[in-house]
Coordinates of C-alpha atoms in Angstrom, one line a residue:
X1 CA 111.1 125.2 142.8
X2 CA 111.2 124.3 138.9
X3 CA 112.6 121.2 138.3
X4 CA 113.1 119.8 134.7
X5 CA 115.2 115.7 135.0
X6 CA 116.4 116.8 131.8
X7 CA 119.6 119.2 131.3
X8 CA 119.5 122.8 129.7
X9 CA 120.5 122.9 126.7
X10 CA 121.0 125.3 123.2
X11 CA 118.4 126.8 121.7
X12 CA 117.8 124.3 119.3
X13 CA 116.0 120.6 120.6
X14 CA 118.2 118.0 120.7
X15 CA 117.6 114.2 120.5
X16 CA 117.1 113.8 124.2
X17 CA 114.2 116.0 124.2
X18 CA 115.8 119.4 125.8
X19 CA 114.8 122.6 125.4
X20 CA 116.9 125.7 127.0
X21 CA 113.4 127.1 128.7
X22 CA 112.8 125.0 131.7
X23 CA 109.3 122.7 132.7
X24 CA 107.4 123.4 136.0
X25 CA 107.1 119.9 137.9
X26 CA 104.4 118.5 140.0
X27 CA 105.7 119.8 143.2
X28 CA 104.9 123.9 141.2
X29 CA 101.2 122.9 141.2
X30 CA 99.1 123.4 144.1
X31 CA 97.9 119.7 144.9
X32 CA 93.7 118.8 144.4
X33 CA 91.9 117.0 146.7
X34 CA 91.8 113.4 145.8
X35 CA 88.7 112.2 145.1
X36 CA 87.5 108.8 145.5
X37 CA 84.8 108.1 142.0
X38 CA 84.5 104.5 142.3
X39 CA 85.0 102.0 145.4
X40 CA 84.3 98.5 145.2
X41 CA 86.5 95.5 146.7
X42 CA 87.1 94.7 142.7
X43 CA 88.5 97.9 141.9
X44 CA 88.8 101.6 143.1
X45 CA 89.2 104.9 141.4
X46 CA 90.5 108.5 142.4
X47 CA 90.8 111.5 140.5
X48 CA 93.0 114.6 140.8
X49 CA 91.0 118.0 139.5
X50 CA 93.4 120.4 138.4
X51 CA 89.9 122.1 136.5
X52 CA 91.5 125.8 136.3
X53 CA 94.4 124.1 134.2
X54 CA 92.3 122.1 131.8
X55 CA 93.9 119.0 133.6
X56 CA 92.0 115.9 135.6
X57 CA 93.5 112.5 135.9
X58 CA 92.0 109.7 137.4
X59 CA 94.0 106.7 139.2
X60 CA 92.5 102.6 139.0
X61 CA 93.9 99.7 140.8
X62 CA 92.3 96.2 140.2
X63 CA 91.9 93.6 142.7
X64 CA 95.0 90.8 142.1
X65 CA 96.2 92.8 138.8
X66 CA 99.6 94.5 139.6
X67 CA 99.2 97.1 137.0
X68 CA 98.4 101.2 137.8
X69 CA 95.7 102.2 135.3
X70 CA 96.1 106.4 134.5
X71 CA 93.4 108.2 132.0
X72 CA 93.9 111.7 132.0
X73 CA 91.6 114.7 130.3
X74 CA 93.2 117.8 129.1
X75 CA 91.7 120.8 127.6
X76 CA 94.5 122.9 126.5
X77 CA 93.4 127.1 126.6
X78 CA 96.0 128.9 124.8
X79 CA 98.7 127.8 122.4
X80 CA 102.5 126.1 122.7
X81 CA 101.7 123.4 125.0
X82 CA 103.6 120.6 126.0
X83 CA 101.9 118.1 128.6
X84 CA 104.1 115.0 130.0
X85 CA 103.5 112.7 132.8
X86 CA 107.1 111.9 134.8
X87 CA 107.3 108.7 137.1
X88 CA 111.2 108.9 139.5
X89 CA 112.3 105.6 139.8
X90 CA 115.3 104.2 142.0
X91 CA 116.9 102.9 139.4
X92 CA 120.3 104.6 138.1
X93 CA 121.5 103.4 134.9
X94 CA 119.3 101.0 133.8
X95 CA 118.6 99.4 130.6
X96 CA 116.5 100.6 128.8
X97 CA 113.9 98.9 125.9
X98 CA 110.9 100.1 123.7
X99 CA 108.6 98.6 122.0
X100 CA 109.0 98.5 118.0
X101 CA 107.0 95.9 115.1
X102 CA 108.0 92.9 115.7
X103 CA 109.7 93.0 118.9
X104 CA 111.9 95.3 121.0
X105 CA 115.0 97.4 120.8
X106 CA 117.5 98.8 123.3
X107 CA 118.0 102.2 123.5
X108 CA 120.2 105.1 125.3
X109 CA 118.2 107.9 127.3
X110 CA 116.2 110.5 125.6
X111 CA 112.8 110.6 123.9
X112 CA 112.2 107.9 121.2
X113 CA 109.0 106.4 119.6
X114 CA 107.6 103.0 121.2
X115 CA 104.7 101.3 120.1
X116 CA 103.1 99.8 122.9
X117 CA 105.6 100.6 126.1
X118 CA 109.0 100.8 127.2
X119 CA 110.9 99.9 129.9
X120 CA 113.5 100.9 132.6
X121 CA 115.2 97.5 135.1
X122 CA 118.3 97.1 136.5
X123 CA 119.5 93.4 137.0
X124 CA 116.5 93.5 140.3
X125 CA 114.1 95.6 139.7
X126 CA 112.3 97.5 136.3
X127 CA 109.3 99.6 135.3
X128 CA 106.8 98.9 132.7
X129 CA 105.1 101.9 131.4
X130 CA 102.3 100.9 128.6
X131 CA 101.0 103.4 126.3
X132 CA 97.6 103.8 124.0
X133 CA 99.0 105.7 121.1
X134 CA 100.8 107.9 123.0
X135 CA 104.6 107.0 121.3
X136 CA 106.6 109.5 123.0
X137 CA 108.7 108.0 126.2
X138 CA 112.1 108.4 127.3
X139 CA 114.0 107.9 130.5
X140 CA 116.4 110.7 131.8
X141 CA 117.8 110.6 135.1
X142 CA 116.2 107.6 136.3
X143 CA 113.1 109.6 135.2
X144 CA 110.6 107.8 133.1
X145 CA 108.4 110.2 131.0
X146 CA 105.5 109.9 128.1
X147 CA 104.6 112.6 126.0
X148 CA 100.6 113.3 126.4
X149 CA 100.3 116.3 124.4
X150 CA 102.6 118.8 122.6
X151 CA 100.6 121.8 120.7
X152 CA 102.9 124.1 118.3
X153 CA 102.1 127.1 116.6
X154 CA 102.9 128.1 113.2
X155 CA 101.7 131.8 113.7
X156 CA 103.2 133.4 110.8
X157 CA 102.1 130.4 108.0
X158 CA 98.5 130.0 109.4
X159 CA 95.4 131.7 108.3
X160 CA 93.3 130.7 110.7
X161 CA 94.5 129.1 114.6
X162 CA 94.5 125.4 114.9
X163 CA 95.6 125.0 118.5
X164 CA 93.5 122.9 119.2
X165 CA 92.2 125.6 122.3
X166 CA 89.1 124.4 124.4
X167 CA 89.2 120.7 122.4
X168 CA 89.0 117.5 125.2
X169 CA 92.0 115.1 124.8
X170 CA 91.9 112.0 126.4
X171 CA 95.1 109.7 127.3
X172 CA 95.2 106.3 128.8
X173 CA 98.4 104.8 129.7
X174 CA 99.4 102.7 132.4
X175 CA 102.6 101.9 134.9
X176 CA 103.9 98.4 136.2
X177 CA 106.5 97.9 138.7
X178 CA 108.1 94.2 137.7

């Protein structure tokens, strides 16, 4: 099944970040193996392989630190790519903050810039989700999301492809349940 938190919409993107072509979630792929990299009673590491799409992501918890560490590769093949990571939450209408200079400011759903990370709570429960120069968040749905990659093509104005096609990106970013 395809699954896209955020609505269809025209043909032209609007401020929450729609598009009228639908995304493919998680539950589309077919799952890797997990593989355990690193075990020690300090910390522990697993990656997911998803090698045939350019995609690996490896997964680190630290002994007495509540934070869930993410750094994910990606080697885009092709053009028109847009990569996001999407973490459900249980938490229906919730306030939502980012990150800005000098502080932090409110914000409705859709995609928005943050500096540093953004967060979803209710009056029990939230989300942290920190980001290393990856600015694009939202929350949709209950649905947080960041950004990792969006590739565009400007076919008829370019001389030469700059897709970026067979380049390693690298994105760190990590979740905290508060």
């Amino acid at each position: 099944p395809f699954h896209d938190p955020q609505a269809m919409s025209g043909t032209v993107v609007m401020r929450e970040g729609s598009l009228q072509i639908r995304a493919a979630d998680a539950d589309c792929m077919a799952w890797s193996e997990p593989v355990i990299i690193h075990n020690h009673p300090l910390q522990s590491t697993v990656e997911l392989d998803y090698s045939l799409d350019g995609l690996a992501t490896q997964v680190t918890l630290r002994r007495g630190e509540r934070l869930i560490r993410f750094r994910t590769t990606f080697v885009p093949k092709g053009k028109k790519y847009r990569l996001r990571v999407a973490f459900p939450t249980t938490i229906l209408d919730g306030r939502i903050r980012h990150s800005v200079p000098c502080g932090h400011i409110r914000r409705p759903q859709g995609e928005y810039a943050a500096q540093g990370w953004i967060d979803y709570a209710d009056t029990g429960k939230g989300l942290l989700l920190l980001n290393r120069g990856l600015p694009g968040n939202n929350v949709t749905g209950g649905v947080m999301m960041l950004s990792l990659f969006r590739g565009v093509s400007l076919e008829a104005a370019e001389e030469r492809p700059w897709y970026e096609d067979g380049i390693e990106h690298v994105f760190e970013y990590a979740l905290m349940p508060f």
